[in-house]
mmCIF file of C-alpha atoms and ligand atoms in Angstrom:
data_model
loop_
_atom_site.group_PDB
_atom_site.id
_atom_site.type_symbol
_atom_site.label_atom_id
_atom_site.label_comp_id
_atom_site.label_asym_id
_atom_site.label_seq_id
_atom_site.Cartn_x
_atom_site.Cartn_y
_atom_site.Cartn_z
ATOM 1 C CA UNK A 1 127.762 -0.453 106.464
ATOM 2 C CA UNK A 2 124.454 0.850 107.659
ATOM 3 C CA UNK A 3 123.850 4.568 108.126
ATOM 4 C CA UNK A 4 123.736 4.042 111.920
ATOM 5 C CA UNK A 5 127.089 2.268 112.067
ATOM 6 C CA UNK A 6 128.741 4.881 109.822
ATOM 7 C CA UNK A 7 127.431 7.491 112.227
ATOM 8 C CA UNK A 8 128.830 5.575 115.209
ATOM 9 C CA UNK A 9 132.205 5.203 113.455
ATOM 10 C CA UNK A 10 132.274 8.943 112.762
ATOM 11 C CA UNK A 11 131.528 9.691 116.439
ATOM 12 C CA UNK A 12 134.383 7.326 117.290
ATOM 13 C CA UNK A 13 136.807 9.134 114.962
ATOM 14 C CA UNK A 14 135.873 12.523 116.416
ATOM 15 C CA UNK A 15 136.369 11.189 119.942
ATOM 16 C CA UNK A 16 139.730 9.589 119.041
ATOM 17 C CA UNK A 17 140.898 12.918 117.592
ATOM 18 C CA UNK A 18 139.515 14.734 120.667
ATOM 19 C CA UNK A 19 137.326 16.922 118.476
ATOM 20 C CA UNK A 20 134.726 17.199 121.204
ATOM 21 C CA UNK A 21 133.061 20.407 119.983
ATOM 22 C CA UNK A 22 132.583 18.857 116.544
ATOM 23 C CA UNK A 23 131.270 15.650 118.121
ATOM 24 C CA UNK A 24 128.795 17.607 120.193
ATOM 25 C CA UNK A 25 127.509 19.635 117.262
ATOM 26 C CA UNK A 26 127.339 16.646 114.890
ATOM 27 C CA UNK A 27 123.719 15.527 115.450
ATOM 28 C CA UNK A 28 122.359 19.086 115.195
ATOM 29 C CA UNK A 29 124.415 19.847 112.095
ATOM 30 C CA UNK A 30 123.305 16.613 110.399
ATOM 31 C CA UNK A 31 119.668 17.553 111.008
ATOM 32 C CA UNK A 32 120.258 21.071 109.687
ATOM 33 C CA UNK A 33 122.122 19.687 106.656
ATOM 34 C CA UNK A 34 119.235 17.408 105.820
ATOM 35 C CA UNK A 35 116.588 20.102 106.298
ATOM 36 C CA UNK A 36 118.574 22.766 104.425
ATOM 37 C CA UNK A 37 119.878 20.455 101.651
ATOM 38 C CA UNK A 38 123.482 21.401 102.436
ATOM 39 C CA UNK A 39 126.232 20.129 100.182
ATOM 40 C CA UNK A 40 128.805 17.830 101.804
ATOM 41 C CA UNK A 41 131.347 20.665 101.622
ATOM 42 C CA UNK A 42 129.093 23.013 103.548
ATOM 43 C CA UNK A 43 128.421 20.366 106.189
ATOM 44 C CA UNK A 44 132.137 19.624 106.625
ATOM 45 C CA UNK A 45 132.967 23.329 106.813
ATOM 46 C CA UNK A 46 130.359 23.927 109.541
ATOM 47 C CA UNK A 47 131.528 20.867 111.465
ATOM 48 C CA UNK A 48 135.179 21.895 111.489
ATOM 49 C CA UNK A 49 134.476 25.548 112.092
ATOM 50 C CA UNK A 50 132.761 24.658 115.405
ATOM 51 C CA UNK A 51 135.929 22.853 116.437
ATOM 52 C CA UNK A 52 138.182 25.720 115.324
ATOM 53 C CA UNK A 53 135.943 28.176 117.213
ATOM 54 C CA UNK A 54 136.119 26.069 120.369
ATOM 55 C CA UNK A 55 139.932 25.789 120.087
ATOM 56 C CA UNK A 56 140.209 29.589 119.708
ATOM 57 C CA UNK A 57 138.025 30.133 122.774
ATOM 58 C CA UNK A 58 140.167 27.684 124.781
ATOM 59 C CA UNK A 59 143.364 29.441 123.671
ATOM 60 C CA UNK A 60 141.937 32.846 124.636
ATOM 61 C CA UNK A 61 140.823 31.550 128.041
ATOM 62 C CA UNK A 62 144.320 30.160 128.673
ATOM 63 C CA UNK A 63 145.923 33.472 127.661
ATOM 64 C CA UNK A 64 143.540 35.413 129.912
ATOM 65 C CA UNK A 65 144.315 33.130 132.880
ATOM 66 C CA UNK A 66 148.060 33.327 132.315
ATOM 67 C CA UNK A 67 147.934 37.122 132.041
ATOM 68 C CA UNK A 68 146.797 37.519 135.693
ATOM 69 C CA UNK A 69 145.527 41.010 134.913
ATOM 70 C CA UNK A 70 144.080 42.342 138.188
ATOM 71 C CA UNK A 71 141.061 44.166 136.733
ATOM 72 C CA UNK A 72 138.847 44.152 133.620
ATOM 73 C CA UNK A 73 139.904 47.716 132.706
ATOM 74 C CA UNK A 74 140.087 48.564 129.014
ATOM 75 C CA UNK A 75 141.662 51.550 127.316
ATOM 76 C CA UNK A 76 138.146 52.544 126.218
ATOM 77 C CA UNK A 77 137.243 53.005 129.916
ATOM 78 C CA UNK A 78 140.050 55.517 130.459
ATOM 79 C CA UNK A 79 138.772 59.076 130.829
ATOM 80 C CA UNK A 80 141.338 61.139 128.907
ATOM 81 C CA UNK A 81 139.597 64.420 129.757
ATOM 82 C CA UNK A 82 140.270 63.760 133.439
ATOM 83 C CA UNK A 83 143.970 63.231 132.753
ATOM 84 C CA UNK A 84 145.126 65.755 130.116
ATOM 85 C CA UNK A 85 148.798 64.892 130.698
ATOM 86 C CA UNK A 86 148.160 61.540 128.981
ATOM 87 C CA UNK A 87 148.431 61.853 125.199
ATOM 88 C CA UNK A 88 145.332 60.155 123.805
ATOM 89 C CA UNK A 89 146.894 59.729 120.352
ATOM 90 C CA UNK A 90 149.969 58.057 121.815
ATOM 91 C CA UNK A 91 147.828 55.631 123.814
ATOM 92 C CA UNK A 92 145.741 54.885 120.692
ATOM 93 C CA UNK A 93 148.979 54.129 118.828
ATOM 94 C CA UNK A 94 150.068 51.815 121.672
ATOM 95 C CA UNK A 95 146.698 50.088 121.501
ATOM 96 C CA UNK A 96 147.518 48.998 117.926
ATOM 97 C CA UNK A 97 150.250 46.907 119.622
ATOM 98 C CA UNK A 98 152.825 47.796 116.989
ATOM 99 C CA UNK A 99 155.186 48.467 119.895
ATOM 100 C CA UNK A 100 155.298 44.719 120.545
ATOM 101 C CA UNK A 101 156.837 44.107 117.107
ATOM 102 C CA UNK A 102 160.128 45.788 117.944
ATOM 103 C CA UNK A 103 160.101 45.000 121.671
ATOM 104 C CA UNK A 104 159.574 48.627 122.666
ATOM 105 C CA UNK A 105 159.324 49.080 126.424
ATOM 106 C CA UNK A 106 156.796 51.271 128.180
ATOM 107 C CA UNK A 107 157.468 53.330 131.245
ATOM 108 C CA UNK A 108 154.507 54.883 133.032
ATOM 109 C CA UNK A 109 155.645 57.376 135.627
ATOM 110 C CA UNK A 110 153.444 59.293 138.044
ATOM 111 C CA UNK A 111 152.129 59.659 141.583
ATOM 112 C CA UNK A 112 149.512 57.241 143.014
ATOM 113 C CA UNK A 113 145.975 57.228 141.619
ATOM 114 C CA UNK A 114 146.625 58.763 138.205
ATOM 115 C CA UNK A 115 145.805 55.654 136.146
ATOM 116 C CA UNK A 116 149.172 53.963 135.616
ATOM 117 C CA UNK A 117 147.838 50.517 136.508
ATOM 118 C CA UNK A 118 144.666 51.155 134.522
ATOM 119 C CA UNK A 119 146.586 52.008 131.338
ATOM 120 C CA UNK A 120 148.979 49.077 131.673
ATOM 121 C CA UNK A 121 146.090 46.672 132.342
ATOM 122 C CA UNK A 122 144.130 48.120 129.389
ATOM 123 C CA UNK A 123 147.088 47.551 127.072
ATOM 124 C CA UNK A 124 147.491 44.086 128.599
ATOM 125 C CA UNK A 125 143.927 43.152 127.679
ATOM 126 C CA UNK A 126 144.377 44.578 124.171
ATOM 127 C CA UNK A 127 147.384 42.278 123.741
ATOM 128 C CA UNK A 128 145.509 39.261 125.178
ATOM 129 C CA UNK A 129 142.604 39.939 122.792
ATOM 130 C CA UNK A 130 145.067 39.979 119.912
ATOM 131 C CA UNK A 131 146.286 36.525 120.962
ATOM 132 C CA UNK A 132 149.547 37.539 122.635
ATOM 133 C CA UNK A 133 151.014 36.011 125.742
ATOM 134 C CA UNK A 134 150.865 38.638 128.493
ATOM 135 C CA UNK A 135 151.743 38.492 132.170
ATOM 136 C CA UNK A 136 151.068 41.033 134.887
ATOM 137 C CA UNK A 137 152.968 41.171 138.162
ATOM 138 C CA UNK A 138 153.878 43.767 140.742
ATOM 139 C CA UNK A 139 157.549 44.443 141.356
ATOM 140 C CA UNK A 140 157.156 43.185 144.943
ATOM 141 C CA UNK A 141 155.525 39.962 143.750
ATOM 142 C CA UNK A 142 158.180 39.366 141.134
ATOM 143 C CA UNK A 143 160.842 39.861 143.817
ATOM 144 C CA UNK A 144 159.115 37.482 146.236
ATOM 145 C CA UNK A 145 158.648 34.768 143.601
ATOM 146 C CA UNK A 146 162.253 35.036 142.455
ATOM 147 C CA UNK A 147 163.456 34.843 146.074
ATOM 148 C CA UNK A 148 161.405 31.701 146.681
ATOM 149 C CA UNK A 149 162.566 30.184 143.384
ATOM 150 C CA UNK A 150 166.215 30.811 144.319
ATOM 151 C CA UNK A 151 165.734 29.043 147.666
ATOM 152 C CA UNK A 152 164.066 26.079 145.958
ATOM 153 C CA UNK A 153 166.642 25.778 143.197
ATOM 154 C CA UNK A 154 164.203 26.917 140.493
ATOM 155 C CA UNK A 155 165.921 30.156 139.495
ATOM 156 C CA UNK A 156 166.472 29.237 135.844
ATOM 157 C CA UNK A 157 162.836 28.104 135.472
ATOM 158 C CA UNK A 158 161.623 31.351 137.024
ATOM 159 C CA UNK A 159 163.784 33.401 134.644
ATOM 160 C CA UNK A 160 162.416 31.462 131.665
ATOM 161 C CA UNK A 161 158.896 32.157 132.949
ATOM 162 C CA UNK A 162 159.502 35.918 132.987
ATOM 163 C CA UNK A 163 161.257 35.807 129.614
ATOM 164 C CA UNK A 164 158.359 34.116 127.834
ATOM 165 C CA UNK A 165 155.496 36.676 127.677
ATOM 166 C CA UNK A 166 155.312 38.948 124.666
ATOM 167 C CA UNK A 167 154.323 41.698 127.108
ATOM 168 C CA UNK A 168 155.377 41.662 130.761
ATOM 169 C CA UNK A 169 153.778 44.298 132.995
ATOM 170 C CA UNK A 170 155.722 45.063 136.172
ATOM 171 C CA UNK A 171 153.500 47.312 138.267
ATOM 172 C CA UNK A 172 154.369 49.484 141.254
ATOM 173 C CA UNK A 173 158.110 49.643 141.027
ATOM 174 C CA UNK A 174 159.463 51.906 143.738
ATOM 175 C CA UNK A 175 156.493 51.719 146.099
ATOM 176 C CA UNK A 176 158.544 49.405 148.284
ATOM 177 C CA UNK A 177 162.332 49.475 148.469
ATOM 178 C CA UNK A 178 163.711 46.316 146.881
ATOM 179 C CA UNK A 179 166.440 44.408 148.704
ATOM 180 C CA UNK A 180 169.640 43.917 146.728
ATOM 181 C CA UNK A 181 168.721 40.364 145.717
ATOM 182 C CA UNK A 182 165.321 41.503 144.424
ATOM 183 C CA UNK A 183 166.943 44.287 142.428
ATOM 184 C CA UNK A 184 169.272 41.697 140.878
ATOM 185 C CA UNK A 185 166.270 39.560 139.899
ATOM 186 C CA UNK A 186 164.523 42.539 138.324
ATOM 187 C CA UNK A 187 167.728 43.465 136.511
ATOM 188 C CA UNK A 188 168.061 39.966 135.089
ATOM 189 C CA UNK A 189 164.419 39.910 133.964
ATOM 190 C CA UNK A 190 164.817 43.268 132.207
ATOM 191 C CA UNK A 191 168.136 42.243 130.670
ATOM 192 C CA UNK A 192 166.988 38.935 129.243
ATOM 193 C CA UNK A 193 163.909 40.579 127.693
ATOM 194 C CA UNK A 194 165.939 43.449 126.250
ATOM 195 C CA UNK A 195 165.384 43.763 122.459
ATOM 196 C CA UNK A 196 163.354 40.532 122.498
ATOM 197 C CA UNK A 197 160.019 41.388 124.115
ATOM 198 C CA UNK A 198 158.283 44.431 125.577
ATOM 199 C CA UNK A 199 158.272 45.200 129.282
ATOM 200 C CA UNK A 200 155.863 47.767 130.714
ATOM 201 C CA UNK A 201 156.928 49.220 134.046
ATOM 202 C CA UNK A 202 154.831 51.549 136.174
ATOM 203 C CA UNK A 203 156.490 53.573 138.887
ATOM 204 C CA UNK A 204 155.981 56.540 141.157
ATOM 205 C CA UNK A 205 159.671 57.387 140.889
ATOM 206 C CA UNK A 206 161.011 59.858 138.377
ATOM 207 C CA UNK A 207 163.861 58.484 136.290
ATOM 208 C CA UNK A 208 166.368 60.579 138.242
ATOM 209 C CA UNK A 209 165.544 58.756 141.479
ATOM 210 C CA UNK A 210 165.843 55.224 140.099
ATOM 211 C CA UNK A 211 169.003 54.557 142.069
ATOM 212 C CA UNK A 212 166.680 54.423 145.088
ATOM 213 C CA UNK A 213 164.815 51.449 143.611
ATOM 214 C CA UNK A 214 167.842 49.238 143.630
ATOM 215 C CA UNK A 215 170.076 50.868 146.196
ATOM 216 C CA UNK A 216 172.862 50.432 143.643
ATOM 217 C CA UNK A 217 173.267 53.321 141.194
ATOM 218 C CA UNK A 218 175.304 51.191 138.757
ATOM 219 C CA UNK A 219 172.589 48.510 138.519
ATOM 220 C CA UNK A 220 169.917 51.203 138.267
ATOM 221 C CA UNK A 221 171.770 52.937 135.446
ATOM 222 C CA UNK A 222 172.327 49.670 133.554
ATOM 223 C CA UNK A 223 168.682 48.711 133.921
ATOM 224 C CA UNK A 224 167.455 52.132 132.820
ATOM 225 C CA UNK A 225 169.797 51.969 129.851
ATOM 226 C CA UNK A 226 168.164 48.768 128.603
ATOM 227 C CA UNK A 227 164.643 49.928 129.420
ATOM 228 C CA UNK A 228 164.968 53.305 127.769
ATOM 229 C CA UNK A 229 166.994 52.299 124.705
ATOM 230 C CA UNK A 230 163.803 51.569 122.799
ATOM 231 C CA UNK A 231 160.951 52.924 124.823
ATOM 232 C CA UNK A 232 157.893 55.063 125.205
ATOM 233 C CA UNK A 233 157.787 57.075 128.428
ATOM 234 C CA UNK A 234 154.467 58.413 129.655
ATOM 235 C CA UNK A 235 154.733 60.925 132.466
ATOM 236 C CA UNK A 236 151.405 61.424 134.203
ATOM 237 C CA UNK A 237 151.437 64.468 136.407
ATOM 238 C CA UNK A 238 147.740 65.236 136.714
ATOM 239 C CA UNK A 239 145.507 64.903 139.756
ATOM 240 C CA UNK A 240 144.726 61.548 141.341
ATOM 241 C CA UNK A 241 141.578 60.024 139.854
ATOM 242 C CA UNK A 242 141.027 58.124 143.101
ATOM 243 C CA UNK A 243 140.958 61.392 145.058
ATOM 244 C CA UNK A 244 138.616 62.836 142.459
ATOM 245 C CA UNK A 245 136.160 59.972 143.071
ATOM 246 C CA UNK A 246 136.515 60.455 146.845
ATOM 247 C CA UNK A 247 135.878 64.174 146.463
ATOM 248 C CA UNK A 248 132.817 63.560 144.277
ATOM 249 C CA UNK A 249 131.428 61.084 146.856
ATOM 250 C CA UNK A 250 132.104 63.417 149.749
ATOM 251 C CA UNK A 251 130.418 66.216 147.811
ATOM 252 C CA UNK A 252 127.391 63.994 147.076
ATOM 253 C CA UNK A 253 127.043 62.989 150.750
ATOM 254 C CA UNK A 254 127.379 66.604 151.835
ATOM 255 C CA UNK A 255 124.596 67.546 149.416
ATOM 256 C CA UNK A 256 122.423 64.624 150.565
ATOM 257 C CA UNK A 257 122.891 65.666 154.209
ATOM 258 C CA UNK A 258 122.153 69.284 153.347
ATOM 259 C CA UNK A 259 118.992 68.315 151.426
ATOM 260 C CA UNK A 260 117.874 66.021 154.217
ATOM 261 C CA UNK A 261 117.869 68.914 156.665
HETATM 262 P P1 ADP B 1 147.789 54.229 139.755
HETATM 263 O O1 ADP B 1 148.176 52.872 139.272
HETATM 264 O O2 ADP B 1 148.417 55.343 138.981
HETATM 265 O O3 ADP B 1 147.973 54.396 141.240
HETATM 266 P P2 ADP B 1 145.160 53.323 139.034
HETATM 267 O O4 ADP B 1 145.351 52.965 137.617
HETATM 268 O O5 ADP B 1 145.111 52.195 140.008
HETATM 269 O O6 ADP B 1 146.233 54.402 139.513
HETATM 270 O O7 ADP B 1 143.836 54.197 139.173
HETATM 271 C C1 ADP B 1 143.199 54.394 140.420
HETATM 272 C C2 ADP B 1 141.701 54.263 140.247
HETATM 273 O O8 ADP B 1 141.206 55.345 139.495
HETATM 274 C C3 ADP B 1 141.282 53.015 139.494
HETATM 275 O O9 ADP B 1 140.050 52.571 139.990
HETATM 276 C C4 ADP B 1 141.164 53.491 138.057
HETATM 277 O O10 ADP B 1 140.239 52.711 137.348
HETATM 278 C C5 ADP B 1 140.681 54.909 138.243
HETATM 279 N N1 ADP B 1 141.215 55.803 137.219
HETATM 280 C C6 ADP B 1 142.401 56.433 137.238
HETATM 281 N N2 ADP B 1 142.552 57.240 136.180
HETATM 282 C C7 ADP B 1 141.421 57.128 135.467
HETATM 283 C C8 ADP B 1 140.941 57.742 134.263
HETATM 284 N N3 ADP B 1 141.670 58.643 133.599
HETATM 285 N N4 ADP B 1 139.711 57.380 133.823
HETATM 286 C C9 ADP B 1 138.957 56.500 134.505
HETATM 287 N N5 ADP B 1 139.343 55.910 135.654
HETATM 288 C C10 ADP B 1 140.548 56.209 136.132
HETATM 289 MG MG1 MG B 2 148.808 51.307 140.423
#
């Protein structure tokens, strides 16, 4: 076999095995191998490592898409000085993701604007970066999707969907009252994940007023029981960061107007 036909056969093998990154890098690597007098082992290692790298990048892109995280916020972006009620050490411990190993749940409780979504999204990205399956949803969205699934006869599929992520973030529980059916869906999601995988819930409601979320105190108590059994609760009671930004802007415009005079 001539050198050219061996090369063509190799391209064919790479295509048949769908090793497209390796196929693409082959000509360049062969040139480099020749110029640098690489051993066959080195050449093969470089060739396969391009493919492994491309597969990793594809897997990460899929995880990031599936996660549906609504913002690029990272824990490193969180200003702990602005929110002293958040324990920096505790958040750093959460960022190690050890809590995922024993399916510990997270409950972030506090009024609007204090960074509940930001922290849950930051932990979500940390988990995605570490290669975990994460999914973000709001409580209202979860309720709406479950309602639609029930009407279309896809309830079991929907429940499997919400059971599968290693970390499920359910944001904004309690902002809107959930109808009884929605509360039942949420209860089932929490129950089937119990002791298996972590759920992170953010809410503006203190634990004592959880009966209001579901309208049914028995369901609320049962759900809280499962959520809290193995959990980390972060109560944020500081000022709203959103309002702080508004105030700073208003202050800046006032100054600009004053200086302009
Ligand atoms: P919540 O979910 O508690 O209503 P968010 O997480 O949506 O609040 O935060 C509101 C806005 O303020 C977001 O733009 C967020 O990035 C910002 N923010 C809140 N807390 C902090 C903080 N401690 N450091 C930096 N930005 C913050
Ligand atoms: Mg929020």
